[in-house]
Coordinates of C-alpha atoms in Angstrom, one line a residue:
Chain A
S1191 CA -17.3 -12.7 -13.0
Q1192 CA -18.9 -12.5 -9.6
Q1193 CA -16.5 -13.2 -6.7
G1194 CA -18.8 -13.0 -3.7
E1195 CA -22.1 -14.9 -3.6
E1196 CA -24.5 -14.1 -0.8
D1197 CA -26.9 -16.5 0.8
P1198 CA -29.8 -16.4 1.2
Q1199 CA -31.1 -14.2 -1.5
A1200 CA -33.9 -12.9 0.7
L1201 CA -34.5 -13.0 4.4
S1202 CA -37.6 -12.0 6.4
I1203 CA -37.5 -11.8 10.2
Q1204 CA -39.4 -10.2 13.1
E1205 CA -38.1 -7.1 14.8
G1206 CA -35.8 -8.1 17.7
E1207 CA -34.6 -11.3 16.0
N1208 CA -31.0 -11.8 14.8
A1209 CA -30.3 -11.8 11.1
T1210 CA -27.5 -13.9 9.6
M1211 CA -26.3 -13.5 6.1
N1212 CA -23.5 -15.5 4.4
C1213 CA -21.1 -14.8 1.6
S1214 CA -18.9 -17.3 -0.2
Y1215 CA -16.1 -16.4 -2.6
K1216 CA -13.7 -18.3 -4.9
T1217 CA -10.2 -16.9 -5.0
S1218 CA -7.8 -15.6 -2.3
I1219 CA -8.7 -12.1 -1.0
N1220 CA -7.0 -9.2 0.8
N1221 CA -10.2 -8.2 2.6
L1222 CA -14.0 -8.7 2.6
Q1223 CA -16.4 -5.9 3.1
W1224 CA -20.1 -5.6 3.8
Y1225 CA -22.3 -2.8 2.4
R1226 CA -25.9 -1.8 3.0
Q1227 CA -28.2 -0.3 0.4
N1228 CA -31.6 1.3 1.3
S1229 CA -34.1 1.4 -1.5
G1230 CA -33.3 4.1 -4.0
R1231 CA -30.0 5.0 -2.4
G1232 CA -26.3 4.4 -2.8
L1233 CA -24.4 1.8 -0.9
V1234 CA -23.1 2.5 2.5
H1235 CA -20.0 0.8 3.9
L1236 CA -20.7 -1.3 7.1
I1237 CA -17.5 -3.1 8.0
L1238 CA -14.3 -4.4 6.5
I1239 CA -12.5 -7.5 7.7
R1240 CA -9.0 -8.3 6.5
S1241 CA -7.8 -11.8 5.4
N1242 CA -5.7 -12.2 8.6
E1243 CA -8.7 -11.4 10.9
R1244 CA -11.3 -14.0 11.9
E1245 CA -14.0 -11.8 13.6
K1246 CA -14.9 -8.2 13.9
H1247 CA -17.6 -6.2 15.7
S1248 CA -19.2 -2.9 15.1
G1249 CA -22.2 -2.0 17.2
R1250 CA -24.9 -4.6 16.5
L1251 CA -22.9 -6.1 13.6
R1252 CA -20.6 -9.1 13.9
V1253 CA -18.6 -10.3 10.9
T1254 CA -16.7 -13.5 10.7
L1255 CA -14.3 -14.7 8.0
D1256 CA -13.1 -18.2 7.4
T1257 CA -10.5 -18.2 4.7
S1258 CA -10.1 -21.9 4.7
K1259 CA -13.8 -22.2 3.7
K1260 CA -13.7 -19.0 1.7
S1261 CA -16.8 -17.7 3.4
S1262 CA -18.0 -14.9 5.6
S1263 CA -21.0 -14.2 7.7
L1264 CA -22.7 -11.0 8.8
L1265 CA -24.8 -11.1 11.9
I1266 CA -27.1 -8.3 12.8
T1267 CA -28.3 -8.6 16.4
A1268 CA -31.6 -7.3 17.8
S1269 CA -32.8 -6.3 14.3
R1270 CA -34.9 -3.2 13.8
A1271 CA -37.3 -2.2 11.1
A1272 CA -34.7 0.4 10.0
D1273 CA -32.4 -2.5 9.1
T1274 CA -34.6 -3.4 6.2
A1275 CA -32.3 -3.0 3.2
S1276 CA -30.2 -4.9 0.7
Y1277 CA -26.8 -6.2 1.9
F1278 CA -23.8 -6.8 -0.3
C1279 CA -20.5 -8.5 0.3
A1280 CA -17.5 -7.3 -1.6
T1281 CA -14.1 -8.9 -1.9
G1282 CA -10.9 -7.1 -2.4
G1283 CA -8.4 -9.0 -4.6
D1284 CA -5.1 -10.3 -3.4
T1285 CA -3.0 -10.0 -6.6
G1286 CA -1.7 -6.7 -7.7
A1287 CA -2.3 -3.1 -6.7
N1288 CA -5.2 -2.6 -9.1
S1289 CA -7.1 -5.8 -8.2
K1290 CA -10.8 -4.9 -8.1
L1291 CA -13.4 -4.8 -5.3
T1292 CA -16.0 -7.3 -6.6
F1293 CA -19.6 -7.2 -5.3
G1294 CA -22.0 -10.0 -4.9
K1295 CA -25.7 -9.7 -6.0
G1296 CA -27.0 -8.9 -2.6
I1297 CA -29.4 -10.1 0.0
T1298 CA -32.7 -8.5 0.6
L1299 CA -33.5 -8.2 4.3
S1300 CA -37.0 -7.4 5.5
V1301 CA -37.5 -6.8 9.2
R1302 CA -41.2 -6.9 10.2
P1303 CA -42.3 -4.5 13.0
Chain B
D96 CA -22.8 11.3 3.6
A97 CA -19.5 11.5 1.9
G98 CA -19.3 14.6 -0.3
I99 CA -20.2 12.9 -3.6
T100 CA -22.8 14.2 -6.0
Q101 CA -24.0 12.8 -9.2
S102 CA -25.8 14.6 -12.0
P103 CA -28.3 14.2 -13.5
R104 CA -30.1 12.0 -11.0
H105 CA -32.6 10.9 -13.6
K106 CA -32.4 10.9 -17.4
V107 CA -34.5 9.5 -20.2
T108 CA -32.9 9.4 -23.6
E109 CA -33.3 7.8 -27.0
T110 CA -31.2 5.1 -28.6
G111 CA -28.2 6.4 -30.4
T112 CA -27.9 9.7 -28.5
P113 CA -24.8 10.6 -26.5
V114 CA -25.1 10.8 -22.7
T115 CA -22.7 12.1 -20.1
L116 CA -23.0 11.5 -16.4
R117 CA -21.0 13.5 -13.9
C118 CA -19.6 12.6 -10.6
H119 CA -18.3 15.3 -8.3
Q120 CA -16.5 14.8 -5.0
T121 CA -15.3 17.2 -2.3
E122 CA -13.2 14.7 -0.4
N123 CA -10.0 15.0 -2.5
H124 CA -9.9 11.2 -2.8
R125 CA -7.5 9.8 -5.4
Y126 CA -9.7 6.9 -6.7
M127 CA -13.0 7.2 -8.4
Y128 CA -15.2 4.5 -9.9
W129 CA -18.3 4.1 -12.1
Y130 CA -20.5 1.1 -11.5
R131 CA -23.8 0.0 -13.0
Q132 CA -26.4 -1.9 -11.0
D133 CA -28.9 -4.2 -12.7
P134 CA -31.4 -6.7 -11.2
G135 CA -29.7 -10.1 -11.0
H136 CA -26.2 -8.8 -11.6
G137 CA -25.4 -6.7 -8.5
L138 CA -22.9 -4.0 -9.0
R139 CA -20.5 -4.2 -11.9
L140 CA -17.4 -2.0 -12.4
I141 CA -17.4 0.0 -15.6
H142 CA -14.3 2.1 -15.4
Y143 CA -12.2 3.5 -12.6
S144 CA -9.6 6.3 -12.2
Y145 CA -6.5 6.3 -10.0
G146 CA -5.6 9.9 -10.6
V147 CA -6.1 12.9 -12.9
K148 CA -6.0 11.6 -16.5
D149 CA -5.3 8.0 -15.2
T150 CA -8.2 5.6 -16.0
D151 CA -8.6 2.0 -16.6
K152 CA -11.3 -0.4 -17.7
G153 CA -13.5 -2.5 -15.4
E154 CA -15.6 -5.5 -16.0
V155 CA -18.2 -4.0 -18.4
S156 CA -16.5 -1.2 -20.2
D157 CA -17.7 -1.8 -23.7
G158 CA -19.8 1.2 -25.0
Y159 CA -18.5 3.5 -22.2
S160 CA -15.7 6.0 -22.0
V161 CA -14.5 8.1 -19.1
S162 CA -12.5 11.2 -18.4
R163 CA -10.9 12.8 -15.4
S164 CA -9.4 16.3 -15.9
K165 CA -9.7 17.3 -12.3
T166 CA -9.4 15.4 -9.0
E167 CA -13.0 16.2 -8.1
D168 CA -14.7 15.3 -11.4
F169 CA -15.1 11.9 -13.1
L170 CA -17.3 11.8 -16.2
L171 CA -18.9 8.7 -17.8
T172 CA -19.9 9.0 -21.4
L173 CA -22.1 6.7 -23.4
E174 CA -21.2 7.7 -27.0
S175 CA -24.3 6.2 -28.5
A176 CA -26.7 4.9 -25.9
T177 CA -28.4 1.6 -26.4
S178 CA -31.4 0.0 -24.5
S179 CA -29.0 -2.4 -22.8
Q180 CA -27.4 0.6 -21.0
T181 CA -30.6 1.3 -19.2
S182 CA -29.5 1.0 -15.6
V183 CA -28.7 2.7 -12.3
Y184 CA -25.2 4.2 -12.4
F185 CA -23.3 4.7 -9.2
C186 CA -20.1 6.7 -8.7
A187 CA -17.8 5.8 -5.8
I188 CA -14.6 7.1 -4.3
S189 CA -11.9 5.7 -2.1
E190 CA -8.8 7.2 -0.5
S191 CA -6.3 4.6 -1.4
T192 CA -5.7 1.4 -3.4
L193 CA -9.1 0.3 -4.6
R194 CA -8.9 -3.3 -3.5
K195 CA -7.9 -2.5 0.1
D196 CA -10.1 0.5 1.0
T197 CA -13.6 1.4 1.9
Q198 CA -15.6 2.9 -1.0
Y199 CA -18.1 5.7 -0.6
F200 CA -21.0 5.8 -3.0
G201 CA -22.9 8.6 -4.5
P202 CA -26.8 8.6 -4.7
G203 CA -26.9 7.2 -8.2
T204 CA -28.3 8.2 -11.6
R205 CA -31.2 6.3 -13.1
L206 CA -30.8 6.2 -16.9
T207 CA -33.5 5.0 -19.2
V208 CA -32.7 4.5 -22.9
L209 CA -35.8 4.2 -25.1

């Protein structure tokens, strides 16, 4: 079963605008990760936030985590055409060493030049 | 890019034939995974390995088997391919416990079963 559910499914913005993507999940987690996938390529890790963290930054990326609402958001500031890709959230389980990393279905981001 | 290669990158085969996909890493990471990606389903874990000869099932393991005889190689076998196994297959690796660590992905193998 899918743990992470991204919202919206698709997002189209103008270059220079900010893009906000959301992820909700159902059970307790150890961490939440965001990945990017360019068309025809493998996934690339963007950022990991642990369950005891509330906010994390990496370059133009800002991730927040609200464990009480079981949700996360990924903000990409000053978007560029090169940010056009699919974005996935993935949740790391909290029970047992072999709990899986479960991926959502992804958000398609289009940044218009 | 992390040192992960997949072969073949594209394959077309017929229903009922056996197919083996190979994942090779040069990072000496302990954990290796096979996922499939399908429209509307995202990424789903097929099998994973936590060491040489140590493997376990994922979410969608029926119809698939795996083997890992060396740290660097993880093979995915479809014993008798079916059309429902048409998909893009991704290999991934991670250094430590799968739920806690970043995963690095290979470029993918596009498999078509006619």
